[in-house]
PDB file of C-alpha atoms in Angstrom:
ATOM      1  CA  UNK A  19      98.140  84.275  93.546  1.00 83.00           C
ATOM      2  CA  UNK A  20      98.561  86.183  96.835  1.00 91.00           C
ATOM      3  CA  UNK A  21      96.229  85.217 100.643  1.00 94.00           C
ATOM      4  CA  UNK A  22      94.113  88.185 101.125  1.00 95.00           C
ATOM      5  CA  UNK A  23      93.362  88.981 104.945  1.00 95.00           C
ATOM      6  CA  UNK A  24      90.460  90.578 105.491  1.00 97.00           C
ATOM      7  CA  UNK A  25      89.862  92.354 108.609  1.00 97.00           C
ATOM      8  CA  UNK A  26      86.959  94.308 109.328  1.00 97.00           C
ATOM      9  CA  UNK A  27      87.430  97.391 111.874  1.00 97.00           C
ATOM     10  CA  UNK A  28      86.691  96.956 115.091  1.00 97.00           C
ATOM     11  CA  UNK A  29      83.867  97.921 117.013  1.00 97.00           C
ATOM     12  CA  UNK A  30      83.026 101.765 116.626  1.00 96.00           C
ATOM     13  CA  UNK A  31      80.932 104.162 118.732  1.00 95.00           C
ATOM     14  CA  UNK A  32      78.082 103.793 115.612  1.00 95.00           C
ATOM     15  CA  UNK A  33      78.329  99.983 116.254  1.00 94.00           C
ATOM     16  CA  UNK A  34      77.357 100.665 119.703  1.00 92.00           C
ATOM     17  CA  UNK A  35      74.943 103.064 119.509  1.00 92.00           C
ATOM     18  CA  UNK A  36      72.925 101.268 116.677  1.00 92.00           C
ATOM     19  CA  UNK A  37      73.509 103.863 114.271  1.00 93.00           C
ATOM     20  CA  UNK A  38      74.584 103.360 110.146  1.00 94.00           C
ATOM     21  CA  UNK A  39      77.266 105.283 109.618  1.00 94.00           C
ATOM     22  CA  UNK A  40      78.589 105.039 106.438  1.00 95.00           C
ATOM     23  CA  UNK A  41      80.871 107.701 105.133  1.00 96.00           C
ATOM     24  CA  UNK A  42      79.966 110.267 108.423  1.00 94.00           C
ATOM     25  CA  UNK A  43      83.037 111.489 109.416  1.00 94.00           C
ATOM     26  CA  UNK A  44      84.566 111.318 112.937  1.00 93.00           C
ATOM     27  CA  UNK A  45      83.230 107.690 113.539  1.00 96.00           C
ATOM     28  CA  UNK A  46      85.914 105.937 116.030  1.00 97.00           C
ATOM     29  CA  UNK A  47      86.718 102.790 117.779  1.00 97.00           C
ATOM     30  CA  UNK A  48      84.931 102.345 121.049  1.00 96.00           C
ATOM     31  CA  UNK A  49      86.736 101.058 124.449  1.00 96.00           C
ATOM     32  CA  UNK A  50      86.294  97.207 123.317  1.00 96.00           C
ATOM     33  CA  UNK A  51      87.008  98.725 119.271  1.00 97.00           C
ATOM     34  CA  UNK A  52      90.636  99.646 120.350  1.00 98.00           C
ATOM     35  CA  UNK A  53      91.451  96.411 122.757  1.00 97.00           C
ATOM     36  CA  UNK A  54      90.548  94.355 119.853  1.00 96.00           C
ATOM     37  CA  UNK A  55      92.757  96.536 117.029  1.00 97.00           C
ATOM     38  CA  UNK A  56      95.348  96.663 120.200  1.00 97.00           C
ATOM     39  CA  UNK A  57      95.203  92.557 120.169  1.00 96.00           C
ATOM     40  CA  UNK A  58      95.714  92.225 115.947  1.00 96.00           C
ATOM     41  CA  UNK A  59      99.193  92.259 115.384  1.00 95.00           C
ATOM     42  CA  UNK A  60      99.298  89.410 118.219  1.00 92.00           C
ATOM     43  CA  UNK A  61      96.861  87.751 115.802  1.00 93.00           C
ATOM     44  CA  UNK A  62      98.841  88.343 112.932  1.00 93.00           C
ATOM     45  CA  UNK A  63     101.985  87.767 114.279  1.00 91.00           C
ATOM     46  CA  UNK A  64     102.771  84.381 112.311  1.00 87.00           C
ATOM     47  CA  UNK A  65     101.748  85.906 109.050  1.00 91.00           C
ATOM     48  CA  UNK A  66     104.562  87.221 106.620  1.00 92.00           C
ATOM     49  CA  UNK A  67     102.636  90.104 105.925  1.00 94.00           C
ATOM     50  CA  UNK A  68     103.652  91.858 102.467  1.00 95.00           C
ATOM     51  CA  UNK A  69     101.143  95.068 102.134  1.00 97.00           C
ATOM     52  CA  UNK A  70      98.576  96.664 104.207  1.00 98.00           C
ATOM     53  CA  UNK A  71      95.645  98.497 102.374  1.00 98.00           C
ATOM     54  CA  UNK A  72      92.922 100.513 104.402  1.00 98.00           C
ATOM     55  CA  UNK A  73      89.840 102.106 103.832  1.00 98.00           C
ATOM     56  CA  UNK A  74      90.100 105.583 104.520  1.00 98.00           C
ATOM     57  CA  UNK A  75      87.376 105.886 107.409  1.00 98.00           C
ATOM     58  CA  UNK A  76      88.640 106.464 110.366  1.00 98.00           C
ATOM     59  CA  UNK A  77      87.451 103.071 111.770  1.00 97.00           C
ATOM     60  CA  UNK A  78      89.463 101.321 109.978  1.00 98.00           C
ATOM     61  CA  UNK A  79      92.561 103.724 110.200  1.00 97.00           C
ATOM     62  CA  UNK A  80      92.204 103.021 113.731  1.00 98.00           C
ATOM     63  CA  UNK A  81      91.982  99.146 113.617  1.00 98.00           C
ATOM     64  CA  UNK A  82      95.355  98.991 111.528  1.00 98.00           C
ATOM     65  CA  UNK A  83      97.279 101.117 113.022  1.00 97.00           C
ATOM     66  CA  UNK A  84      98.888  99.140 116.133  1.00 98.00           C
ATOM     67  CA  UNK A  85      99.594  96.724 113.515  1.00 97.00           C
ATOM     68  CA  UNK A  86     101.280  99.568 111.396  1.00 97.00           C
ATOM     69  CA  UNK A  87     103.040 100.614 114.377  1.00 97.00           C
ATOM     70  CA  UNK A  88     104.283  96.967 115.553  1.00 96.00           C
ATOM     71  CA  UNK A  89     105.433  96.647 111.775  1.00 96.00           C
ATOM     72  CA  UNK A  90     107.156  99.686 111.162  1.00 95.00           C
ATOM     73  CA  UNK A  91     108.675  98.273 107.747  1.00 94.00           C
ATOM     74  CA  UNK A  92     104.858  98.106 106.255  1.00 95.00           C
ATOM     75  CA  UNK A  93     103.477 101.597 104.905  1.00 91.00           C
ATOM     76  CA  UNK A  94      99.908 101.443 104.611  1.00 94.00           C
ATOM     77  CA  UNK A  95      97.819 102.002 101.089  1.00 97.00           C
ATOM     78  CA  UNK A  96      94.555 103.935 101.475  1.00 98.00           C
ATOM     79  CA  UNK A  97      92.199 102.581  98.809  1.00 98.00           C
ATOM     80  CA  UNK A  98      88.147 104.261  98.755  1.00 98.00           C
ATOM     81  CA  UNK A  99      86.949 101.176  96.959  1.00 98.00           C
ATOM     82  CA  UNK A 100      87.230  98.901  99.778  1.00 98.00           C
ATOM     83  CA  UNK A 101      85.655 101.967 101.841  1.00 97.00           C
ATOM     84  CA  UNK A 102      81.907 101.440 103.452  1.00 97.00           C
ATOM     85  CA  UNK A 103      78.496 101.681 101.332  1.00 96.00           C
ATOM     86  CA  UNK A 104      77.605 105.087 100.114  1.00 97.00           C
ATOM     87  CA  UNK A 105      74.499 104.501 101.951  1.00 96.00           C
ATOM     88  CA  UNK A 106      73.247 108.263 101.142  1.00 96.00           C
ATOM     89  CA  UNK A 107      70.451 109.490 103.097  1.00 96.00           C
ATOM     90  CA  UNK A 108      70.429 106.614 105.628  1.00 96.00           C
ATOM     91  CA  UNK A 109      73.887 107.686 106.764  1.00 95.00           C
ATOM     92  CA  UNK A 110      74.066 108.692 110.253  1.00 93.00           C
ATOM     93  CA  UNK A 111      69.758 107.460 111.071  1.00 93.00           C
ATOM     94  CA  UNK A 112      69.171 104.828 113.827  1.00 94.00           C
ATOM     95  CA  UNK A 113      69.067 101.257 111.969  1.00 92.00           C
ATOM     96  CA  UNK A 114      66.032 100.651 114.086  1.00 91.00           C
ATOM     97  CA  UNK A 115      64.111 103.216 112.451  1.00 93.00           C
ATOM     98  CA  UNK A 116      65.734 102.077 108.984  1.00 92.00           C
ATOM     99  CA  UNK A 117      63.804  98.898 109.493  1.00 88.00           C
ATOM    100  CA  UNK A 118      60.609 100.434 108.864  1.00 90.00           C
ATOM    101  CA  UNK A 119      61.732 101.968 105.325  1.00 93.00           C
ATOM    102  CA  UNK A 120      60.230  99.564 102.442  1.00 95.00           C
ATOM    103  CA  UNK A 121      63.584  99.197 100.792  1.00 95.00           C
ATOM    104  CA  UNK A 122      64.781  97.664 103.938  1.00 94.00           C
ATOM    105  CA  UNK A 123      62.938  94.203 103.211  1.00 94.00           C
ATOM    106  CA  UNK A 124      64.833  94.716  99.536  1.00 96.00           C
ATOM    107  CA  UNK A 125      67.746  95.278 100.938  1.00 95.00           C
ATOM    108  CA  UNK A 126      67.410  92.341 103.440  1.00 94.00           C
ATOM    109  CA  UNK A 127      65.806  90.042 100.393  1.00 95.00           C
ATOM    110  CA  UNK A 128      67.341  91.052  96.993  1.00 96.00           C
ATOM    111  CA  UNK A 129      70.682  92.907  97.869  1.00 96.00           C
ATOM    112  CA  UNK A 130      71.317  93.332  94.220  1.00 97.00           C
ATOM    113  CA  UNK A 131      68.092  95.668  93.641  1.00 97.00           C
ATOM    114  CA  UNK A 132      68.709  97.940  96.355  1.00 96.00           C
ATOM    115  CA  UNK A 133      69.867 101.644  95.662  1.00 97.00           C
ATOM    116  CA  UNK A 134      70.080 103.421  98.855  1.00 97.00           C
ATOM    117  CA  UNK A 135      68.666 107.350  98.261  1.00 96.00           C
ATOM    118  CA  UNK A 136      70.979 109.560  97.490  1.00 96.00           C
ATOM    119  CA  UNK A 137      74.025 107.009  97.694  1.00 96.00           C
ATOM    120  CA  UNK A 138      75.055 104.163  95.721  1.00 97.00           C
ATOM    121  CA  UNK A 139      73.800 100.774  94.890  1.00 97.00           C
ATOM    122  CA  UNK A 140      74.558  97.500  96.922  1.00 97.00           C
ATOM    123  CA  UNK A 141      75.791  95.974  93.207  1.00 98.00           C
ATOM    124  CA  UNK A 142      78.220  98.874  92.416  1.00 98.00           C
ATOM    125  CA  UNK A 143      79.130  98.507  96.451  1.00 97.00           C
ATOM    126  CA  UNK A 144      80.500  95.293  95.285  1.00 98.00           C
ATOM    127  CA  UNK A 145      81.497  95.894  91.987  1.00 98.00           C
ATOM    128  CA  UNK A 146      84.355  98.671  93.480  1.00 98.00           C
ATOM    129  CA  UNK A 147      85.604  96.352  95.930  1.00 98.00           C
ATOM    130  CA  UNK A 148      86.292  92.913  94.029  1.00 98.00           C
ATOM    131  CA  UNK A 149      87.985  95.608  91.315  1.00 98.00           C
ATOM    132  CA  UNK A 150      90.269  96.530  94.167  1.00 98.00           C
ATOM    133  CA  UNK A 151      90.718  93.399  95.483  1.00 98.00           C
ATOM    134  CA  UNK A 152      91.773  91.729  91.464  1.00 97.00           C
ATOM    135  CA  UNK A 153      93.893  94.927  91.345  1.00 97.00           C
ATOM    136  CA  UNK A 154      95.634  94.156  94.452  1.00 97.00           C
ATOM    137  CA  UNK A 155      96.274  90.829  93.880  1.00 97.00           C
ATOM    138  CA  UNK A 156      98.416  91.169  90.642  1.00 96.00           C
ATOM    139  CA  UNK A 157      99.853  94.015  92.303  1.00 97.00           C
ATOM    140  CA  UNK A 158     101.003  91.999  95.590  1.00 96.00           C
ATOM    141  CA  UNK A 159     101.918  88.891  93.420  1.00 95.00           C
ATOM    142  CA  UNK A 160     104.007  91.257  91.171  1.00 96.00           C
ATOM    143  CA  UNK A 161     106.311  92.785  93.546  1.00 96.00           C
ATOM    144  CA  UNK A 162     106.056  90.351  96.416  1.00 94.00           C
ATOM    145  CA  UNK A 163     104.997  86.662  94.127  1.00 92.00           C
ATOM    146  CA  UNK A 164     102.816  84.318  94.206  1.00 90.00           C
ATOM    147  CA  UNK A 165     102.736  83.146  97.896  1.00 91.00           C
ATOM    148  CA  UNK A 166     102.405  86.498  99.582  1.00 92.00           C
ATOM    149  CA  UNK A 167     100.137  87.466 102.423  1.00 94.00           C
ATOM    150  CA  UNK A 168      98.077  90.870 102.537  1.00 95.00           C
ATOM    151  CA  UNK A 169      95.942  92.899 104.826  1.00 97.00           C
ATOM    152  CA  UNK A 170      93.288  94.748 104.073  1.00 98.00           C
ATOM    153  CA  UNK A 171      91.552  96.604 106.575  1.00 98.00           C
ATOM    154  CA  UNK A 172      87.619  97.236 105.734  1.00 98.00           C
ATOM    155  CA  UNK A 173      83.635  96.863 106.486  1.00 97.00           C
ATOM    156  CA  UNK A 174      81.230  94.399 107.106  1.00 96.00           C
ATOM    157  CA  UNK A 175      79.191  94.714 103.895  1.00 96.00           C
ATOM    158  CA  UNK A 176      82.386  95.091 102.163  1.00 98.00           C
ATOM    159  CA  UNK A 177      84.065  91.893 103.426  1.00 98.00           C
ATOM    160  CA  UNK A 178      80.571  89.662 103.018  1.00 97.00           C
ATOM    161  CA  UNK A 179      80.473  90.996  99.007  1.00 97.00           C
ATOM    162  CA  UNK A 180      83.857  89.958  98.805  1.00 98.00           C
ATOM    163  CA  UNK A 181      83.268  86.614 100.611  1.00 98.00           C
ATOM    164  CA  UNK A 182      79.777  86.265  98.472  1.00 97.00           C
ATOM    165  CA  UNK A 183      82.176  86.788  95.266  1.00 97.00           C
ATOM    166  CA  UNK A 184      84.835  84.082  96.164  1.00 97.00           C
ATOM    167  CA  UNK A 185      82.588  81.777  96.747  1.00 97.00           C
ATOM    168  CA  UNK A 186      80.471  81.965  93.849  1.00 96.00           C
ATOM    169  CA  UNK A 187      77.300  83.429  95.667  1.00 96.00           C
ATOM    170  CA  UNK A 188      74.775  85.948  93.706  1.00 97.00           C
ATOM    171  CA  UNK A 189      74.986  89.315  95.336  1.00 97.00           C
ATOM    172  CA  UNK A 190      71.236  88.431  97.142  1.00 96.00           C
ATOM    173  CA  UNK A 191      73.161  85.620  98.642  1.00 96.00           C
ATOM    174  CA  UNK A 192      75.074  87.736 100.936  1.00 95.00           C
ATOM    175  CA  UNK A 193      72.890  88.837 103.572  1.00 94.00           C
ATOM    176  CA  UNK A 194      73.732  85.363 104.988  1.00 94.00           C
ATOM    177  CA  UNK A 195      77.196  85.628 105.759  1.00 95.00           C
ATOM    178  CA  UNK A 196      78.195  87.857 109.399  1.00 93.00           C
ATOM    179  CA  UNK A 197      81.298  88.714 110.122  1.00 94.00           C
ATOM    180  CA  UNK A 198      81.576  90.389 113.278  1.00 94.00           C
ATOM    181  CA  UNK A 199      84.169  93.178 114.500  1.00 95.00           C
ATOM    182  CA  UNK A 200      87.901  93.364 113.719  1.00 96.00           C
ATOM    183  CA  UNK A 201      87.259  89.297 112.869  1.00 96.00           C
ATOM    184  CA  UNK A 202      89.214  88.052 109.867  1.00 95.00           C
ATOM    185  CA  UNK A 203      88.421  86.634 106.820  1.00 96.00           C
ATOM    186  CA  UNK A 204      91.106  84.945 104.718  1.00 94.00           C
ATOM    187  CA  UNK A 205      90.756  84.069 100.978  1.00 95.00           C
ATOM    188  CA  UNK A 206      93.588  82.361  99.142  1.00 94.00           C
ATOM    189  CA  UNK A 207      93.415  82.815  95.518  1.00 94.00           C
ATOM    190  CA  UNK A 208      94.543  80.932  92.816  1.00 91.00           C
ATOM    191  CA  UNK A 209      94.456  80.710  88.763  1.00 88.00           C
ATOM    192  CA  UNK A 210      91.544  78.587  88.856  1.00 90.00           C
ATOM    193  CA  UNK A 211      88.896  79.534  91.606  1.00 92.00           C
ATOM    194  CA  UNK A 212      89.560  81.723  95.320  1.00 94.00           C
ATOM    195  CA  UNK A 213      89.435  79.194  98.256  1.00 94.00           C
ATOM    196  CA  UNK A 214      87.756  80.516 101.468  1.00 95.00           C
ATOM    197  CA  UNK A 215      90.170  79.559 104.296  1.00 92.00           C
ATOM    198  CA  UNK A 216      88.827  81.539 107.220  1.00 93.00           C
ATOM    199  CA  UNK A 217      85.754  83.396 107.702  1.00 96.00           C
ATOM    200  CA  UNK A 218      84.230  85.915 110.498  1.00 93.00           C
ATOM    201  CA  UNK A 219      87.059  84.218 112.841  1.00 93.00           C
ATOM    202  CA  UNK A 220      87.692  85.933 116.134  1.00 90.00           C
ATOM    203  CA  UNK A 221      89.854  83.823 118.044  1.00 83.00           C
ATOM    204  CA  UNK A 222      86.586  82.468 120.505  1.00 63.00           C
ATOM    205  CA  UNK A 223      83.190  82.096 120.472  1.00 59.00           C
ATOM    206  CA  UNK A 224      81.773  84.674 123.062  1.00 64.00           C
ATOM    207  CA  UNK A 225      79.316  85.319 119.618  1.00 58.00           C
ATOM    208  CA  UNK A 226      77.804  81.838 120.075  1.00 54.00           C
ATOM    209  CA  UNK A 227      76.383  82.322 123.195  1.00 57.00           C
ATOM    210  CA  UNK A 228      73.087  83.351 124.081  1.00 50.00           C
ATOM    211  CA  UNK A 229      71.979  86.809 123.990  1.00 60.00           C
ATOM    212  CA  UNK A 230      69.686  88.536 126.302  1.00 66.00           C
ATOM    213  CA  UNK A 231      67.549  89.809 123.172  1.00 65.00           C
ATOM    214  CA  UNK A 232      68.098  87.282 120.737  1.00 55.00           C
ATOM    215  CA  UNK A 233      69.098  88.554 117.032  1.00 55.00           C
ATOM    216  CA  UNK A 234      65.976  88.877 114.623  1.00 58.00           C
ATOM    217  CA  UNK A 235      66.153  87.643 111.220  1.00 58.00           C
ATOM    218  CA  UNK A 236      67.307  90.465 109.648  1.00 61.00           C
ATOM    219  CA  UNK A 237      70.982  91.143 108.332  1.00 61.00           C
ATOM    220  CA  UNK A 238      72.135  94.143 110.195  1.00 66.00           C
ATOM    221  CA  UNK A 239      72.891  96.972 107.707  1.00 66.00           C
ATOM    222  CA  UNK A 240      76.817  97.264 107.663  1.00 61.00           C
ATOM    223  CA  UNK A 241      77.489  94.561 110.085  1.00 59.00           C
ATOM    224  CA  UNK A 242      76.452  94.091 113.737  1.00 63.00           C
ATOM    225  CA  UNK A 243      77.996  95.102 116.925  1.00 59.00           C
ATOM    226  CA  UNK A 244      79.401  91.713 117.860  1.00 62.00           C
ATOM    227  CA  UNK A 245      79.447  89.617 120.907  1.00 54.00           C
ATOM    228  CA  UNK A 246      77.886  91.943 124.107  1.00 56.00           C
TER     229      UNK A 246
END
């Protein structure tokens, strides 16, 4: 079965500003956002790439297209199952403020029991994305076989779900896997079990280093901002 390559969008203006944004419309790459999309198909470039599947957020429309444009035989699939949480009424709040909300701690502790108000559930969140993804991979094996590479351009909590599936992990698992902006994650899957070949990578490890406020114990909701 085909190698999925996740890539999660680069870092936006909500990133930066601290703020969830979900499904709120007009959220773009950042300066450092579009130098790191800019530097993907360099990243790529070895990769026989078959099919390129997006969410439809603008984010992530952003992050694929230089790779769209320095592959001009690829056309790009938009798919709303890989698309970011339905977080509901959190959409568009300060995630410091969010960290005062009691279902915070449930979303940080049991993933799988948290609902967001007025949105969707963190279970159905991953539910619609592994569908896509076993879609997608008879799909890409059918018309391009069994060895074939595909991108597919998404979110943090997205990609760790995903990563959390393939590896076997319950859902509450999750919220201990990062995977920082426009990094990629590459699962290779086969009849018997997916194989996790790369995660979170980013070509260096500015993320290692120390920060000037060190990261609290909490998952950021959606992903954090990545290396200062």
């Amino acid at each position: 079965m085909p190698t999925l390559i996740l890539v999660r969008h680069g870092r936006s203006t909500a990133n930066t500003s601290g703020v969830l944004a979900g499904w709120t419309p007009g959220v773009a790459l950042d300066e450092r956002g579009a130098a790191q999309a800019a530097a993907l198909p360099g990243r790529l470039a070895g990769l026989p790439v078959s099919e390129v599947v997006t969410s439809p957020l603008q984010r992530c429309q952003e992050t694929i297209r230089p790779l769209l444009d320095a592959r001009p035989e690829l056309s790009p699939h938009t798919d709303e199952r890989i698309g970011e949480a339905h977080y509901g009424d959190w959409s568009g709040r300060k995630l410091a403020e969010l960290g005062d909300e009691p279902l915070m701690e449930v979303v940080q502790a049991y993933p799988s029991a948290a609902a967001f108000p007025g949105g969707e559930s963190m279970r159905a969140m991953q539910d619609r994305a592994v569908a896509a993804v076993r879609e997608w991979n008879a799909r890409v094996e059918r018309d391009h076989g069994a060895d074939a590479v595909y991108v597919m351009c998404s979110h943090g909590d997205i990609i760790k779900s995903l990563v959390a599936d393939a590896l076997g992990l319950h859902l509450d698992l999750f919220q201990r896997i990062s995977v920082e902006p426009c990094s990629i994650t590459a699962i290779r899957y086969t009849r018997l079990r997916p194989f996790l070949v790369r995660l979170g990578d980013t070509g260096d490890l500015a993320s290692l280093a120390p920060r000037e406020e060190p990261p609290g114990p909490d998952a950021p909701v959606g992903g954090d901002a990545g290396a200062p």
